[in-house]
Coordinates of C-alpha atoms and ligand atoms in Angstrom, one line a residue:
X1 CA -10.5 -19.8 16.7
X2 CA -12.4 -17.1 15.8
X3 CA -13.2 -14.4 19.0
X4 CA -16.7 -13.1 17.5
X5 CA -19.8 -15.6 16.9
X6 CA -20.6 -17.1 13.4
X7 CA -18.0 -15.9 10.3
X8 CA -17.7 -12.7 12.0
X9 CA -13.8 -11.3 12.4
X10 CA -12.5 -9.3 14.7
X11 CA -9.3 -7.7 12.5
X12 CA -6.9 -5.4 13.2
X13 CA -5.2 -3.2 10.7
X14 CA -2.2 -1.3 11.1
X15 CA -2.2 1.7 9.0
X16 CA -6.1 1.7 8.7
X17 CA -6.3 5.7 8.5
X18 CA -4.3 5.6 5.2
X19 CA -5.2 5.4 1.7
X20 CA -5.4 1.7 1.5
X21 CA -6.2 1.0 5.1
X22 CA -9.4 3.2 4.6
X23 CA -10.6 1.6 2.1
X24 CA -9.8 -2.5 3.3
X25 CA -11.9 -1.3 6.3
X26 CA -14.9 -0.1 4.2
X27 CA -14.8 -3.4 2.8
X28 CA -14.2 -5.6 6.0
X29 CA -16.7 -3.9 7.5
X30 CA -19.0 -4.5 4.6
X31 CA -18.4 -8.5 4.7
X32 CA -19.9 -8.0 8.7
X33 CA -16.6 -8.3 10.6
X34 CA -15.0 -5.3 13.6
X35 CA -12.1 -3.6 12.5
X36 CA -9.4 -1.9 15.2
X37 CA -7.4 0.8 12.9
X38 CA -4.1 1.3 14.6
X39 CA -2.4 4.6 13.0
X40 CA 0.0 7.2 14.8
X41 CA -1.7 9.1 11.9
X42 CA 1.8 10.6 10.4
X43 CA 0.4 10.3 7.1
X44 CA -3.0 9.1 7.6
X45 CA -5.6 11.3 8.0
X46 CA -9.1 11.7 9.5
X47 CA -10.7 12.6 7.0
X48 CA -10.4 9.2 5.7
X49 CA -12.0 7.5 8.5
X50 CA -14.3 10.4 9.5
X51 CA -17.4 8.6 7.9
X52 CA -16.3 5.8 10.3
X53 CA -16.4 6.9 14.1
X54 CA -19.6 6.1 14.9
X55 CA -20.1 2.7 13.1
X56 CA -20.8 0.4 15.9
X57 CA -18.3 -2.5 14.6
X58 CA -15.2 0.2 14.2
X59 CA -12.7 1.4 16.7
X60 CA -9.3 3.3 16.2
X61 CA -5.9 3.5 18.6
X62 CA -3.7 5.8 18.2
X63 CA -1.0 4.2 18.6
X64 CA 3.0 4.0 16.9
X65 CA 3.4 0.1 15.6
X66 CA 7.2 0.5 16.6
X67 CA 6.3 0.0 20.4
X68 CA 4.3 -3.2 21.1
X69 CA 0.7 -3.8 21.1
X70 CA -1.5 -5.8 23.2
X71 CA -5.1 -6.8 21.8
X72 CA -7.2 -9.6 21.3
X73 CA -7.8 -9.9 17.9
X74 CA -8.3 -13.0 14.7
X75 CA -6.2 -11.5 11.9
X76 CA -3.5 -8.8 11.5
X77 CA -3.1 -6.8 8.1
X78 CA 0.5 -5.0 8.4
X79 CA -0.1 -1.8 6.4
X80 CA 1.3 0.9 8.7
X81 CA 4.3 2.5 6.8
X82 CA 4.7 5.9 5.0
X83 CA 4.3 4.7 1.1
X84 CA 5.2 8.2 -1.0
X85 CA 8.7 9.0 -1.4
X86 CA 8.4 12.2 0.2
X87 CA 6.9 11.3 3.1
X88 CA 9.2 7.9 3.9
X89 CA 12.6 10.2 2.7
X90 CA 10.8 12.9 5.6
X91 CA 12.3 10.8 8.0
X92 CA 14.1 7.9 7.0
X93 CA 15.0 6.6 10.2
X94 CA 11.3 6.4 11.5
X95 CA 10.1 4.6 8.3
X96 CA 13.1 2.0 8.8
X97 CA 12.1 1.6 12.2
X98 CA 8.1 1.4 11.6
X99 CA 9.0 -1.7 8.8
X100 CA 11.4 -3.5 11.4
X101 CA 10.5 -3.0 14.7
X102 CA 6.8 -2.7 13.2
X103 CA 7.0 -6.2 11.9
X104 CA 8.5 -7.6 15.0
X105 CA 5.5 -6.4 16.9
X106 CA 2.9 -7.5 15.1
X107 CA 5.0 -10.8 14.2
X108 CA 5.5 -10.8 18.1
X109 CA 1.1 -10.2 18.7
X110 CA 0.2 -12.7 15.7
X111 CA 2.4 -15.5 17.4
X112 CA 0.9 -15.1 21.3
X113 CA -2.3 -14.8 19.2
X114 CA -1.6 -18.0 16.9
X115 CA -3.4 -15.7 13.8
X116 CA -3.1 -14.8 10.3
X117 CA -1.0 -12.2 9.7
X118 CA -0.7 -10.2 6.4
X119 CA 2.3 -7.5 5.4
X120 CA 1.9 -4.9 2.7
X121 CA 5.2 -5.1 1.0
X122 CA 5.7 -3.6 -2.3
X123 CA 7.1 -3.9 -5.7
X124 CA 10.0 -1.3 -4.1
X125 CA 11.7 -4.9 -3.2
X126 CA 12.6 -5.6 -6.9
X127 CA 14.6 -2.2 -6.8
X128 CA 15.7 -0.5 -10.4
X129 CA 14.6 -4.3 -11.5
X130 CA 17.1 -5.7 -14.1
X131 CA 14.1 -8.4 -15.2
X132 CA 10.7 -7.1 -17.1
X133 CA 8.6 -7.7 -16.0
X134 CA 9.3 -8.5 -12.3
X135 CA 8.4 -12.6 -11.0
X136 CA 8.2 -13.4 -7.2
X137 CA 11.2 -15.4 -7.5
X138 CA 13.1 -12.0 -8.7
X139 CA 15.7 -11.2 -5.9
X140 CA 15.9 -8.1 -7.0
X141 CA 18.2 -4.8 -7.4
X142 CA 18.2 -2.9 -4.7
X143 CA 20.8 0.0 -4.0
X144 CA 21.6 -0.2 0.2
X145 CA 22.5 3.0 0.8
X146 CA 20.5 5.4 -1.1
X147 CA 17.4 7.8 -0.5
X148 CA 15.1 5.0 -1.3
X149 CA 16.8 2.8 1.1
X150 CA 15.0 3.5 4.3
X151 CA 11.7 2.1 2.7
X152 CA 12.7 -1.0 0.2
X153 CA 15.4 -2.3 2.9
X154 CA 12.9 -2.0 5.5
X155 CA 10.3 -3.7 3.4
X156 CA 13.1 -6.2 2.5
X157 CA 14.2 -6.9 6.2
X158 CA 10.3 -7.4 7.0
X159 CA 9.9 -9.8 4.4
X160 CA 12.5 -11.4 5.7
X161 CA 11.2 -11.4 9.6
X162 CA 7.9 -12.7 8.3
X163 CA 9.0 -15.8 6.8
X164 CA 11.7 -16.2 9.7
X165 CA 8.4 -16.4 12.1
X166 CA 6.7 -18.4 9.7
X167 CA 9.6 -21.8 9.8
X168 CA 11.0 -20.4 13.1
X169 CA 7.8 -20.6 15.2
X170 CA 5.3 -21.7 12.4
X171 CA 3.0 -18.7 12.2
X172 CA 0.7 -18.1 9.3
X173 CA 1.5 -15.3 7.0
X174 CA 0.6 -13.5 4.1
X175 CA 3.2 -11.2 1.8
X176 CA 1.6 -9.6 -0.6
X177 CA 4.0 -7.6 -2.8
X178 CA 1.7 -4.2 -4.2
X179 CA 3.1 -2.1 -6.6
X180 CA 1.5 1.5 -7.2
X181 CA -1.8 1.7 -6.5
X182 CA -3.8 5.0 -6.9
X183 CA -7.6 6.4 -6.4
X184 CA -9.9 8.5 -4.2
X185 CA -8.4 9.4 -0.2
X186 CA -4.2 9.3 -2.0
X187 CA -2.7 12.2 0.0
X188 CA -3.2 15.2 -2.1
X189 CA 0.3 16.2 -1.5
X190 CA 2.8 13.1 -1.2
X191 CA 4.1 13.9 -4.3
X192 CA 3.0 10.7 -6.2
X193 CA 2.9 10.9 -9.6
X194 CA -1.0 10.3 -10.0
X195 CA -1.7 12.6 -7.3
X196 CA 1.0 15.5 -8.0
X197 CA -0.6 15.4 -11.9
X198 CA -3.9 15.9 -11.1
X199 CA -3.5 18.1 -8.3
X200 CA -1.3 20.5 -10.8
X201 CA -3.8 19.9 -13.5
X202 CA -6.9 21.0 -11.2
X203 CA -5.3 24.5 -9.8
X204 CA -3.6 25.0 -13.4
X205 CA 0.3 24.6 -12.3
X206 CA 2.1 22.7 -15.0
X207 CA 2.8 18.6 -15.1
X208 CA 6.1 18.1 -13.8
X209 CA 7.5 15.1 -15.6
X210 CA 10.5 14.0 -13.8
X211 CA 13.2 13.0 -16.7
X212 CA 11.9 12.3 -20.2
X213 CA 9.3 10.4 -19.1
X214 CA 9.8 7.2 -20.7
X215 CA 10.5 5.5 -17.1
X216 CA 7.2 3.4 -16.9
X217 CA 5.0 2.0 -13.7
X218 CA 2.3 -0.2 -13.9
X219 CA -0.9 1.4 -11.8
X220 CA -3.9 -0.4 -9.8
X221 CA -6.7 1.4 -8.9
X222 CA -7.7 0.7 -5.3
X223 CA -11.0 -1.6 -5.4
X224 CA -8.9 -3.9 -7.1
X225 CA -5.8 -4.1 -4.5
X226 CA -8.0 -4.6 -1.9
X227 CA -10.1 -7.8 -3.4
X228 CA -6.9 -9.1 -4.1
X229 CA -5.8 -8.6 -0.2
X230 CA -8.6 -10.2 0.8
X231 CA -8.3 -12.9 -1.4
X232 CA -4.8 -13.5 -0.3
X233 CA -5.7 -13.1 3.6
X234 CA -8.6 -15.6 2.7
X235 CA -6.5 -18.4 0.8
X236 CA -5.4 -21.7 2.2
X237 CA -2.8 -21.5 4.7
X238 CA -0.1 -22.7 2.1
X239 CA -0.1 -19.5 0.3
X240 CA 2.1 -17.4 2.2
X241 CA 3.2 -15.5 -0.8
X242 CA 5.5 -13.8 -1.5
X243 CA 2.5 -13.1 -4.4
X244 CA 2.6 -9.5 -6.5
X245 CA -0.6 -8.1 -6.7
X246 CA -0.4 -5.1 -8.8
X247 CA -2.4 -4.6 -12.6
X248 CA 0.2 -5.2 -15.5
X249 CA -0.7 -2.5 -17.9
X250 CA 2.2 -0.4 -18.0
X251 CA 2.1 3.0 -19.2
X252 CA 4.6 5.9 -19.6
X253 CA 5.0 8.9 -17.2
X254 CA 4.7 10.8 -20.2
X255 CA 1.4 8.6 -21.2
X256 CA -0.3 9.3 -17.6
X257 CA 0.5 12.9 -18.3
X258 CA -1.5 13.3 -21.3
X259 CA -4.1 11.0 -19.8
X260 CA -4.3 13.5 -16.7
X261 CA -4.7 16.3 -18.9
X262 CA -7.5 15.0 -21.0
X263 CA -9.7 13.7 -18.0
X264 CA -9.4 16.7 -15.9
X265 CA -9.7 19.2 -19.4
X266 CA -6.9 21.1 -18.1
X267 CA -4.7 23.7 -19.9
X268 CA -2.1 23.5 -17.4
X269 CA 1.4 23.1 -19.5
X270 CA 4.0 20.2 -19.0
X271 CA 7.3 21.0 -17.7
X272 CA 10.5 18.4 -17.4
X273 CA 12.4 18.3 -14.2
X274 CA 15.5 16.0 -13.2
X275 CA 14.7 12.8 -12.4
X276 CA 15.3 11.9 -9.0
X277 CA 18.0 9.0 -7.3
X278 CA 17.7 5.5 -8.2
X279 CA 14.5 6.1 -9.9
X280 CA 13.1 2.9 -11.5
X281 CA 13.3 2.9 -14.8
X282 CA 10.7 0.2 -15.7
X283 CA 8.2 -1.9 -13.6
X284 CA 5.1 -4.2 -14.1
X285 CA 4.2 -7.0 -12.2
X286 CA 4.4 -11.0 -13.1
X287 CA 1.0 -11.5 -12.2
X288 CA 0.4 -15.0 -13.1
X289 CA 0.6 -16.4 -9.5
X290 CA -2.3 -14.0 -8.3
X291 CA -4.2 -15.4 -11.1
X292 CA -3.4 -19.2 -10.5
X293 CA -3.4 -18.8 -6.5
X294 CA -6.3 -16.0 -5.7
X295 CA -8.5 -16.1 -9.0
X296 CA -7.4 -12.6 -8.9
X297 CA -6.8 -10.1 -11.8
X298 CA -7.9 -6.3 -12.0
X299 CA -10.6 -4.9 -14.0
X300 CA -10.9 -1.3 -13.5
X301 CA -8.6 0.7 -16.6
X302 CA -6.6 3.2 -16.3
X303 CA -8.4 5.8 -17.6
X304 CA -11.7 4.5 -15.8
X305 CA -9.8 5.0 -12.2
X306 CA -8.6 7.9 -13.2
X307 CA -12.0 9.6 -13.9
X308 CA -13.0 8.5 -10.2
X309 CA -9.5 10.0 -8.7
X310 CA -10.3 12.9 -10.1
X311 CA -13.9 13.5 -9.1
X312 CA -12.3 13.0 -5.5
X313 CA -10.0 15.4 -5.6
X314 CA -12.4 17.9 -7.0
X315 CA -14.2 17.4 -4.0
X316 CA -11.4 17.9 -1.6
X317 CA -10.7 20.7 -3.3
X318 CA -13.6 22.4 -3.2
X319 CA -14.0 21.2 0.9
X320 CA -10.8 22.3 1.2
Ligands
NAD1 P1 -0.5 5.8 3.5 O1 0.7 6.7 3.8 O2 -1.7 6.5 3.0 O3 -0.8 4.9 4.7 C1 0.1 4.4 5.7 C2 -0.5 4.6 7.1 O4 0.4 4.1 8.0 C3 -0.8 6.1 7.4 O5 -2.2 6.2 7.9 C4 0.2 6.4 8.5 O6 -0.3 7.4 9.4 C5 0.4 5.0 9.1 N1 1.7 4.9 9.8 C6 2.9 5.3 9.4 N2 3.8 5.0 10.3 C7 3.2 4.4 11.4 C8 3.6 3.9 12.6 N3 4.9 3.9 13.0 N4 2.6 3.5 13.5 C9 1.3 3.5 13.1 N5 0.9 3.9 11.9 C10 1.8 4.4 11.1 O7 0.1 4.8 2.4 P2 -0.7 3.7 1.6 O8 -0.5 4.0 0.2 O9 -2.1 3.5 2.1 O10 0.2 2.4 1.9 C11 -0.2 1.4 2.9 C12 0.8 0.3 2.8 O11 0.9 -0.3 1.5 C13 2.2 0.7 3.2 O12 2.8 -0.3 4.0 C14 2.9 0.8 1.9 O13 4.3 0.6 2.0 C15 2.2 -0.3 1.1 N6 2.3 -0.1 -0.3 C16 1.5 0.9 -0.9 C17 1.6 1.1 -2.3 C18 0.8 2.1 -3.0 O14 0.9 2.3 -4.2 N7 -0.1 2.8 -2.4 C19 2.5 0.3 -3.1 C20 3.3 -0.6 -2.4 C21 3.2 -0.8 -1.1
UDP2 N1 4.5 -8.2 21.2 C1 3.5 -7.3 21.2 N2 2.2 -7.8 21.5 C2 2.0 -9.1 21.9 C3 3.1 -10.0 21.9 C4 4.4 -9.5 21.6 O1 3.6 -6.1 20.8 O2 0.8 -9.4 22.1 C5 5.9 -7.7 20.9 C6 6.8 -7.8 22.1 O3 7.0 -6.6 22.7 C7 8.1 -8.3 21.4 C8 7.8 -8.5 20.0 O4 6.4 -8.4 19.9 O5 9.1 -7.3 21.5 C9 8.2 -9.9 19.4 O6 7.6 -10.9 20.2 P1 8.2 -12.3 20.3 O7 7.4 -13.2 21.2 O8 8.6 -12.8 19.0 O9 9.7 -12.1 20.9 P2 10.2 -11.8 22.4 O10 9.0 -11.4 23.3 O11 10.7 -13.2 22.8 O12 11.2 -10.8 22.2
UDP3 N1 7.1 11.3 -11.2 C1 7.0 12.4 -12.1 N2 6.4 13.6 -11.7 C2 5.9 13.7 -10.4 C3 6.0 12.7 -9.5 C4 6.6 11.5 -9.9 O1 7.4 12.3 -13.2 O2 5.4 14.8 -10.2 C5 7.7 10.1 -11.6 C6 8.7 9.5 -10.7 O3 10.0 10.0 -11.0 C7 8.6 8.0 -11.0 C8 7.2 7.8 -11.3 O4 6.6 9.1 -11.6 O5 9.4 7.7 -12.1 C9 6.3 7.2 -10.2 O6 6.6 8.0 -9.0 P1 5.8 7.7 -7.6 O7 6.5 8.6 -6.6 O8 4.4 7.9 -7.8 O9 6.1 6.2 -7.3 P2 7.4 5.2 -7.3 O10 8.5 5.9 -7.9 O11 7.6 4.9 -5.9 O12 6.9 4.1 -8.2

């Protein structure tokens, strides 16, 4: 039953002071509906929700997702977590902890609440994936004790808590599986590709491919994730997932590097570094059950999104 009058939400998102959190909450609070923005802020940032403190319909908690949470509120969207590899391998223990004890807290507030409750898992659960491109019925191939560990176990493990919650105590959920997703408010320095290119190619420090090159990833730009999250929060209850939402065009590193360096007009050379641990070599998503379930496929191009993420981080540089 819904807590506001009329259609109106009130929806909590974990995470809401981070890249993707930001920008779900622009567009929930565009559709009319209160948003509470939980973050300990680790890698969130004001910035990203400074245009947002005195909208009447907006609050934010400071507040760690791995100690429980008491508020009154329709839906949950799980999307606290550090997402780069350099910030989740910061401290591994922490971002373990935030996906487990993270999950069982909301898992915990969504049952005393009997709501909707989504979780932002990620394509990380397929591992160095042995299948091309990667279905939801994939089980994936996952290395347990490396440095990427900490975040695709703990994504794992959550995945596996939601859907535990769902037969054990028949709560509604949502697992939406994102692979990498870029645009305007990415961290400037968490070291993801997209951002680390045209950061370098902006201040004239050379491209640092990572291996050859030829590894590929498949990129989303942000509008698009987060129509498909609604969607998938909106869908019958049947649809639990778990559904990848992620656009299949893959591309070379060494394709994005060139692309990089023609939208920005850089002169900045490209340099080749060793690639790192368990890197995955390949990745793109099945995306035929967002299609059939949510209507959902993306529209904006690569090179489109990548014009817009770089006019933002022109202007971050020069409010730097
Ligand atoms: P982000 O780092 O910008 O946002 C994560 C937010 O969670 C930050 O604001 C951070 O401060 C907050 N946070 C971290 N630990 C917390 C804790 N213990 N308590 C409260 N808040 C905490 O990353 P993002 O790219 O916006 O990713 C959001 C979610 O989507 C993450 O769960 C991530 O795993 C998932 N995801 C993102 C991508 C991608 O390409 N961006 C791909 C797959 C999955
Ligand atoms: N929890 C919370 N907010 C709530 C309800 C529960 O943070 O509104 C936390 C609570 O601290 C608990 C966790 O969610 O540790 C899991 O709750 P659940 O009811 O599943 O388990 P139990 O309380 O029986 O351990
Ligand atoms: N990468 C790169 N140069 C960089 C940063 C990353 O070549 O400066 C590579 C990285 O090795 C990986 C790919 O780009 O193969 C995507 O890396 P990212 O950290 O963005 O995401 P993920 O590996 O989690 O998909």
């Amino acid at each position: 039953m819904a807590r506001l009058y009329g259609s109106r939400k009130r929806i909590l998102i974990t995470g809401g002071a981070g890249f993707l959190g930001s920008h779900l909450t622009d567009r929930l609070l565009d559709l009319g509906h209160e948003v509470i923005c939980v973050d300990n802020l680790f890698t969130g940032t004001k910035r990203n929700i400074d245009h947002l403190h005195r909208h009447p319909r907006y609050e934010f908690m400071r507040h760690d997702v791995c100690f429980p949470l008491y508020v009154e509120v329709d839906e949950i969207y799980n999307l606290a977590c550090p997402a780069s590899p350099i910030h989740y391998q910061h401290d591994p223990v922490q971002t373990t902890k935030t996906s487990v004890h993270g999950a069982i807290n909301m898992l915990g507030l969504a049952k005393r609440l009997k709501c909707k409750i989504l979780q932002a898992s990620t394509s990380e659960v397929y591992g160095d994936p042995a299948i091309h491109p990667q279905p939801e019925d994939y089980w994936g191939n996952v290395n347990p004790i490396g440095l990427r560990s900490c975040y695709d176990e703990g994504k794992r493990c959550a995945e596996t808590l939601f859907f535990d919650y769902h037969r054990q105590h028949n709560l509604k959920i949502k697992v939406m599986r994102i692979f990498n997703t870029y645009g305007p408010r990415m961290h400037p320095n968490d070291g993801r590709v997209v951002s680390n290119f045209i950061m370098q190619a902006l201040t004239g420090e050379p491209l640092t491919i990572y291996g050859e090159g030829k590894q590929t990833r498949s990129f989303c730009y942000v509008d698009d994730l987060v129509e498909g999250m609604i969607r998938l929060m909106d869908s019958e209850d049947s649809v639990t997932g778990p559904i990848n939402v992620g656009n299949p065009d893959e591309f070379t590193i060494k394709e994005l590097c060139e692309l990089v360096l023609t939208h920005t007009g850089s002169a900045s050379k490209v340099i080749y570094l060793p690639l790192p641990d368990d890197d995955p070599k390949q990745r793109k998503p099945d995306s035929k059950l967002a299609l059939s379930l949510l209507n959902w496929s993306p529209s904006v191009e690569l090179a489109a999104g990548l014009v817009r993420t770089i006019e933002y981080f022109r202007w971050v540089q020069a409010n730097a």
